[in-house]
CSV table of C-alpha atoms and ligand atoms in Angstrom, one decimal:
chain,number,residue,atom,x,y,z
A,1,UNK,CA,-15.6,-14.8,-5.6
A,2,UNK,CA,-17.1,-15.9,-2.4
A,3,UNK,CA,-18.1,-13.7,0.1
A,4,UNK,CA,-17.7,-14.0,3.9
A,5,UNK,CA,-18.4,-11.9,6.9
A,6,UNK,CA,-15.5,-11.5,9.4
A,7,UNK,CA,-15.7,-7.9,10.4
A,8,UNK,CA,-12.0,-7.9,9.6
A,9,UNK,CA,-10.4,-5.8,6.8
A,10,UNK,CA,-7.6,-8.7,6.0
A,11,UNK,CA,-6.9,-11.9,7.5
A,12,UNK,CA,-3.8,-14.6,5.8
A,13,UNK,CA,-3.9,-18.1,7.1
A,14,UNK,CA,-0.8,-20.1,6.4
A,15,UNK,CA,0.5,-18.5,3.7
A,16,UNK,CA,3.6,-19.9,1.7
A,17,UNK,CA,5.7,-18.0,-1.0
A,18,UNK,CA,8.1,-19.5,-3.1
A,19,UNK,CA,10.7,-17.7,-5.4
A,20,UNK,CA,11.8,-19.6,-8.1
A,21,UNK,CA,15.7,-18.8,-8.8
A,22,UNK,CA,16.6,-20.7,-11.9
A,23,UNK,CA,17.0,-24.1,-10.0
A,24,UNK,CA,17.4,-22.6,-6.5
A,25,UNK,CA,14.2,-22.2,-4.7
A,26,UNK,CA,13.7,-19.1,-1.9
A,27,UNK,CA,10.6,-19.9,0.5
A,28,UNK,CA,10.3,-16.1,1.0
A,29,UNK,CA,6.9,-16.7,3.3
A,30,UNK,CA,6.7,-19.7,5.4
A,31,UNK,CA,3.1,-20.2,7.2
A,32,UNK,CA,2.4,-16.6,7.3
A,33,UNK,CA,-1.0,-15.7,9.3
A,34,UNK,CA,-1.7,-12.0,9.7
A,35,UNK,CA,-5.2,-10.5,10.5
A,36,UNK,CA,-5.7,-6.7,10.1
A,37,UNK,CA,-8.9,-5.3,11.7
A,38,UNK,CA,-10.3,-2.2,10.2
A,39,UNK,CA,-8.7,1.0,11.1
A,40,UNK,CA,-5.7,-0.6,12.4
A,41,UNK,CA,-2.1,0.9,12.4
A,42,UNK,CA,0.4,-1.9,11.9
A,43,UNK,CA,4.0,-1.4,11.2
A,44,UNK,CA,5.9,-4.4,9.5
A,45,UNK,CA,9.5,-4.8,10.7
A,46,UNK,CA,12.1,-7.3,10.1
A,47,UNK,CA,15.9,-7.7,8.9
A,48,UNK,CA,16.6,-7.2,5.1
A,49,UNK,CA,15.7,-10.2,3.0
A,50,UNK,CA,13.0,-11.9,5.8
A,51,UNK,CA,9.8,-11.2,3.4
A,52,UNK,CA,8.5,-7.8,4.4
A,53,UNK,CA,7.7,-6.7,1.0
A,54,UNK,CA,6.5,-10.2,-0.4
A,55,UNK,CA,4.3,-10.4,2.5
A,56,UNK,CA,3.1,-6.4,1.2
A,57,UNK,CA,2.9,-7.6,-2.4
A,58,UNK,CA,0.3,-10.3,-1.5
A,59,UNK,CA,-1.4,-8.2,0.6
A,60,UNK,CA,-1.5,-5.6,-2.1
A,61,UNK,CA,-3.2,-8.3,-4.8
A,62,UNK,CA,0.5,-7.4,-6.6
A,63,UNK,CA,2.0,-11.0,-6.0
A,64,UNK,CA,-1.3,-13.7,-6.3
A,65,UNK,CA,1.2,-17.1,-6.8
A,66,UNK,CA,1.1,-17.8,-3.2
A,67,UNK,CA,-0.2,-21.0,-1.4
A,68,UNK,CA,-2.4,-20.5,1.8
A,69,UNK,CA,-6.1,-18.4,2.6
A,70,UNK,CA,-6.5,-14.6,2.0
A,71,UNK,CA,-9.8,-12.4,2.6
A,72,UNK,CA,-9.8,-9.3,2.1
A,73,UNK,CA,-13.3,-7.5,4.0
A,74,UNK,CA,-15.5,-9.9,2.8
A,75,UNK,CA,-14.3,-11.7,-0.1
A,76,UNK,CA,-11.8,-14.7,-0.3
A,77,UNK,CA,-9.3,-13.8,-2.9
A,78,UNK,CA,-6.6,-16.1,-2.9
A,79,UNK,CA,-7.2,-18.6,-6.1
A,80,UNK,CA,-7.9,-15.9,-8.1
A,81,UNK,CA,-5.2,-13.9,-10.9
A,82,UNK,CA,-3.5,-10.9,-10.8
A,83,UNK,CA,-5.8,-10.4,-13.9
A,84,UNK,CA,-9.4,-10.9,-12.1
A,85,UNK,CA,-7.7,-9.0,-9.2
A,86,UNK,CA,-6.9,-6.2,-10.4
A,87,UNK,CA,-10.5,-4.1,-10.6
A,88,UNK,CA,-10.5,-5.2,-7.0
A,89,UNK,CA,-6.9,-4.1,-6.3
A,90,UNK,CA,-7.3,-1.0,-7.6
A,91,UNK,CA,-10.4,-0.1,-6.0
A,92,UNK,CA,-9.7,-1.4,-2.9
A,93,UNK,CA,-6.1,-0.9,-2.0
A,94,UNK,CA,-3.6,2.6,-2.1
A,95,UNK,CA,-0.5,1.7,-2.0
A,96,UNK,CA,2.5,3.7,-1.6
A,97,UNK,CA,5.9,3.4,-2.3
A,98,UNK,CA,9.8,4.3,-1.1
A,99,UNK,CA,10.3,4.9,-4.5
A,100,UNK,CA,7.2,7.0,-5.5
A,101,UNK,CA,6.6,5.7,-8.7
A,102,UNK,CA,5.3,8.7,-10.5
A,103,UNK,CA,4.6,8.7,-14.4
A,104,UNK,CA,7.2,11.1,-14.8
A,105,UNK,CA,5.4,12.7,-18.1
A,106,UNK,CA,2.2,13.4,-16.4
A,107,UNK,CA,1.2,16.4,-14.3
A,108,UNK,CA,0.7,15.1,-10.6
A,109,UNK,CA,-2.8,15.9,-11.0
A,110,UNK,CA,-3.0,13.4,-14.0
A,111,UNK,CA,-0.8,10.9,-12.0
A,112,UNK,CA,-2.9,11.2,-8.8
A,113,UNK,CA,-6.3,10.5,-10.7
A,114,UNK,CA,-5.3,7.3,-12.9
A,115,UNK,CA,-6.6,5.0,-10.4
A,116,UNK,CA,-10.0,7.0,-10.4
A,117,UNK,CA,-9.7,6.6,-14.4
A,118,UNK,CA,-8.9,3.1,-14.5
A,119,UNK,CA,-11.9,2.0,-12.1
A,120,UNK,CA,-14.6,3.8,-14.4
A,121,UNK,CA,-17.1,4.3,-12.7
A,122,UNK,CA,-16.9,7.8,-12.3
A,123,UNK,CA,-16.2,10.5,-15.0
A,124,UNK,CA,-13.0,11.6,-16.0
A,125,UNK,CA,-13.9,15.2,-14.8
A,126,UNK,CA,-14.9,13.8,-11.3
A,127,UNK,CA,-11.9,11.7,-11.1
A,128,UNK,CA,-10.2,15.1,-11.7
A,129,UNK,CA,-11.7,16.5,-8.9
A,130,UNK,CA,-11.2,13.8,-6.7
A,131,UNK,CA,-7.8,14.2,-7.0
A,132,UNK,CA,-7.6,17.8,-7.0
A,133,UNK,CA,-9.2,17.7,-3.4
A,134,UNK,CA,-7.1,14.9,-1.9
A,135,UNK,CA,-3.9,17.0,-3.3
A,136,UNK,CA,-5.0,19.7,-1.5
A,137,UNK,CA,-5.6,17.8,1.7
A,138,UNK,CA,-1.7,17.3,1.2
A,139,UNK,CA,-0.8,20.8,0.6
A,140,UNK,CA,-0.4,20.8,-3.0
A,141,UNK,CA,-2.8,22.6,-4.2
A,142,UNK,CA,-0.7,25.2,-5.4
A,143,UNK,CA,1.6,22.4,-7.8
A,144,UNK,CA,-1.4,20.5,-9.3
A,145,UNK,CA,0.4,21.0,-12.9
A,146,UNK,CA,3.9,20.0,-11.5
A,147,UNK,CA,5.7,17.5,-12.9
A,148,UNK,CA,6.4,14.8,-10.2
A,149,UNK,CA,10.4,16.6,-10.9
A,150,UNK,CA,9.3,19.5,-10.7
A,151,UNK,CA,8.7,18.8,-6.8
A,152,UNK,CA,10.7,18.1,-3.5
A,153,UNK,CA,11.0,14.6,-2.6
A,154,UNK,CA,8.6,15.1,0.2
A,155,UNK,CA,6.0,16.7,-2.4
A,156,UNK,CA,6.4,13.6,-4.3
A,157,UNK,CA,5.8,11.6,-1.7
A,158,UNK,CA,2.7,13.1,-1.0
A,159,UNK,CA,1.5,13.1,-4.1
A,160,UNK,CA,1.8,9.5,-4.3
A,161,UNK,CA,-0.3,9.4,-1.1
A,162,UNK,CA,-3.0,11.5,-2.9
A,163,UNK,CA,-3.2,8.4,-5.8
A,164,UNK,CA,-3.1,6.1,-3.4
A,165,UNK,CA,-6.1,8.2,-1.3
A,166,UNK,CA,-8.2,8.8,-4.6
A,167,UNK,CA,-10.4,5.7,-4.8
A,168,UNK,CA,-10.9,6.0,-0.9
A,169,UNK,CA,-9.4,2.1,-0.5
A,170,UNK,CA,-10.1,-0.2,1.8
A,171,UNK,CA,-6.7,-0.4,3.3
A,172,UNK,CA,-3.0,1.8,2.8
A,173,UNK,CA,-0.3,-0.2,2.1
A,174,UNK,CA,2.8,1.4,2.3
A,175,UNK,CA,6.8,0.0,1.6
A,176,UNK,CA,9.1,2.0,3.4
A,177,UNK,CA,7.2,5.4,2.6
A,178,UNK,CA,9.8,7.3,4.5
A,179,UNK,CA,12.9,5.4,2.8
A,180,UNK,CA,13.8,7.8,0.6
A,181,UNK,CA,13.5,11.1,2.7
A,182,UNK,CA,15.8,13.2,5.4
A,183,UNK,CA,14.5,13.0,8.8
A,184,UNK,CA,12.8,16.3,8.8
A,185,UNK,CA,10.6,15.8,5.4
A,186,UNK,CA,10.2,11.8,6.9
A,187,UNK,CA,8.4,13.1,10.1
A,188,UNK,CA,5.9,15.5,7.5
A,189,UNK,CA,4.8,12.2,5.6
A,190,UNK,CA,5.0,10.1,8.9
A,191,UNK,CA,2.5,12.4,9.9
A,192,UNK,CA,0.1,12.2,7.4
A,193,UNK,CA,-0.3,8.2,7.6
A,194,UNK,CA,-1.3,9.4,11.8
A,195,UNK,CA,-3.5,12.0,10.6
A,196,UNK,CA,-5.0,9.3,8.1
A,197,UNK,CA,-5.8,7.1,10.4
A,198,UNK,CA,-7.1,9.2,12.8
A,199,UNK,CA,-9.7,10.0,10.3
A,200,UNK,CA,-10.4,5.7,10.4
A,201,UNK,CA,-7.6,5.0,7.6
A,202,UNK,CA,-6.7,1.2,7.9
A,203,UNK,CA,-2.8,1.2,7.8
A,204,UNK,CA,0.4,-1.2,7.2
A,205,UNK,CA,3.4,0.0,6.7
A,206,UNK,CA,6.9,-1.5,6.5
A,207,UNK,CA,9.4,0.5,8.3
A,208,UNK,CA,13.0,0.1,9.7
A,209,UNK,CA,12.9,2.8,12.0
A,210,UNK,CA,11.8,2.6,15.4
A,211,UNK,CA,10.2,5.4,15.8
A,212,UNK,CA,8.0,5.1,13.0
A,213,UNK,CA,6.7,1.7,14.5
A,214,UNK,CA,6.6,3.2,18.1
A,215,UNK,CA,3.5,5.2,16.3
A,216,UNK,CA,1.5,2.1,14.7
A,217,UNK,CA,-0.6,0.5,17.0
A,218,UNK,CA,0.8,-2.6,17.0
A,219,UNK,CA,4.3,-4.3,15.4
A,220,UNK,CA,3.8,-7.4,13.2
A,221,UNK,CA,7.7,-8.6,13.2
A,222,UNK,CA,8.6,-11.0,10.3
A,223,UNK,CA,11.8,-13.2,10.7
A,224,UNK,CA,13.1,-16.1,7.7
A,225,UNK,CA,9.8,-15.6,6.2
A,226,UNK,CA,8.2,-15.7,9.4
A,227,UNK,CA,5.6,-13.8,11.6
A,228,UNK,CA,5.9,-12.8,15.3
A,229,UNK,CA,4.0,-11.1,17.1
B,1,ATP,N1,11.5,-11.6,-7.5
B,1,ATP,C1,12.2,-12.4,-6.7
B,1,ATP,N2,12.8,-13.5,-7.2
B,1,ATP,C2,13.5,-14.3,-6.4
B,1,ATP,N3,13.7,-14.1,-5.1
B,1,ATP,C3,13.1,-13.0,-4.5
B,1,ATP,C4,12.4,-12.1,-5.3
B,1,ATP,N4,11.9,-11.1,-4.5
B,1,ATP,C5,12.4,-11.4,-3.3
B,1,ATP,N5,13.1,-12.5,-3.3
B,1,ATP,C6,13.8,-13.1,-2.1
B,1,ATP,O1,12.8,-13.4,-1.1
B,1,ATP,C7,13.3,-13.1,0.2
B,1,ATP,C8,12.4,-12.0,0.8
B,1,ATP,O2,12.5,-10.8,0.0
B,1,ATP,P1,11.7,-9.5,0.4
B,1,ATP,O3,12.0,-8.5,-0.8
B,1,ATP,O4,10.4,-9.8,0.7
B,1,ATP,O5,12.5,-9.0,1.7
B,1,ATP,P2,12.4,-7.7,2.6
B,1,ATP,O6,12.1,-8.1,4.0
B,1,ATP,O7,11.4,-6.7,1.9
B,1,ATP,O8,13.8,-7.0,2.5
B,1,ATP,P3,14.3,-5.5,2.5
B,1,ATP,O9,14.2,-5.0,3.9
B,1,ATP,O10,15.7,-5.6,2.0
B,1,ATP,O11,13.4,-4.7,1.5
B,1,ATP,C9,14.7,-12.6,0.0
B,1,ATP,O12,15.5,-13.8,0.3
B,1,ATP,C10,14.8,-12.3,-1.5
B,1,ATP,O13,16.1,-12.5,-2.0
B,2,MG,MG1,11.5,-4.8,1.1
């Protein structure tokens, strides 16, 4: 992969996404350019259906069939798979979801250090450890054998910040963190992400609330595959 220097943790140039739908085609990104500086706050907003999560997905390394430029730090890694992407991805990006996604069988100790597993270069006792200490940075100390049922909705939700925390990633992606949760357990996770990136966290999140994007630092809104602003 080639390496650049652009002081800037993320930076898209023209990027196009097509869905292929049988014989139908969706253009789901259409000239996308998005730059991210390190330890930026950005919220995502935009009507149902105008890209918000595709434009996630490829910034998350999830979704690599795209057309167009992306660097990520200092690397260029559009051209590349999903398959040579994914040490990067995994050591480079947290990302949370609405939906959690917890491996329901595993303890949310177990859950939170897979990532730390997976990137192998640590062992499996300090990958426990790691996670250990960023569920107790979310209050969870206490539930570290839990089941992800075994918890609130809001616990769970935290403990998916804690796997997205353990490899200390470049940036936090997040899809509608706060989707799934009453106002009162939405404004505990909301602030975590401020406290995160107090501490220098590099953020964006998709939201459709307001008030969560009144609290990034800046509002990237996306429109028929579009970016404004
Ligand atoms: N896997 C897919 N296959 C085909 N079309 C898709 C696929 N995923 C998304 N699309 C289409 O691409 C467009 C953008 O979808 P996307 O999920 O990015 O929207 P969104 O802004 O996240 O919407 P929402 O707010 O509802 O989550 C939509 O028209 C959608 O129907
Ligand atoms: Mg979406």
């Amino acid at each position: 992969m080639s390496r650049i220097t652009n002081g800037a943790a993320i930076r898209l140039r023209d990027v196009y996404k097509t869905y292929q739908m049988g014989g139908a085609e969706v253009a789901a990104l259409r000239g996308v350019d998005v730059d991210i500086r390190t330890g930026e706050f950005v919220a995502i907003m935009g009507p149902s259906g105008s890209g918000k999560s595709t434009l996630l997905h490829v910034l998350g390394l999830v979704d690599t069939e795209y057309d167009g430029r992306y660097e990520l730090g200092d690397q260029v890694v559009s051209g590349h798979t999903a398959d040579d992407l994914a040490e990067l991805r995994n050591r480079e990006i947290g990302f949370v979801f609405q939906a959690f996604f917890l491996l329901p069988q595993l303890s949310i100790l177990d859950n939170a250090a897979l990532p730390a597993l997976y990137a192998r270069n640590r062992s499996p006792d300090d990958c426990r450890a790691e996670a250990r200490a960023r569920l107790q940075e979310m209050g969870l100390g206490d539930r570290l054998e839990h089941r992800p049922q075994e918890l609130s909705i809001g616990q769970r939700q935290r403990a998916a910040i804690a796997r997205a925390l353990v490899n200390q990633p470049r940036v936090i992606l997040a899809d509608e963190p706060t989707g799934s949760l009453d106002s009162k357990t939405a404004r505990e996770i909301l602030d975590i992400f401020a406290d995160l990136h107090s501490r220098g966290a590099t953020i964006v999140m998709v939201t459709h609330d307001h008030e969560v994007a009144a609290s990034a630092e800046r509002v990237i809104h996306v429109r028929d595959g579009q970016v404004h602003g």
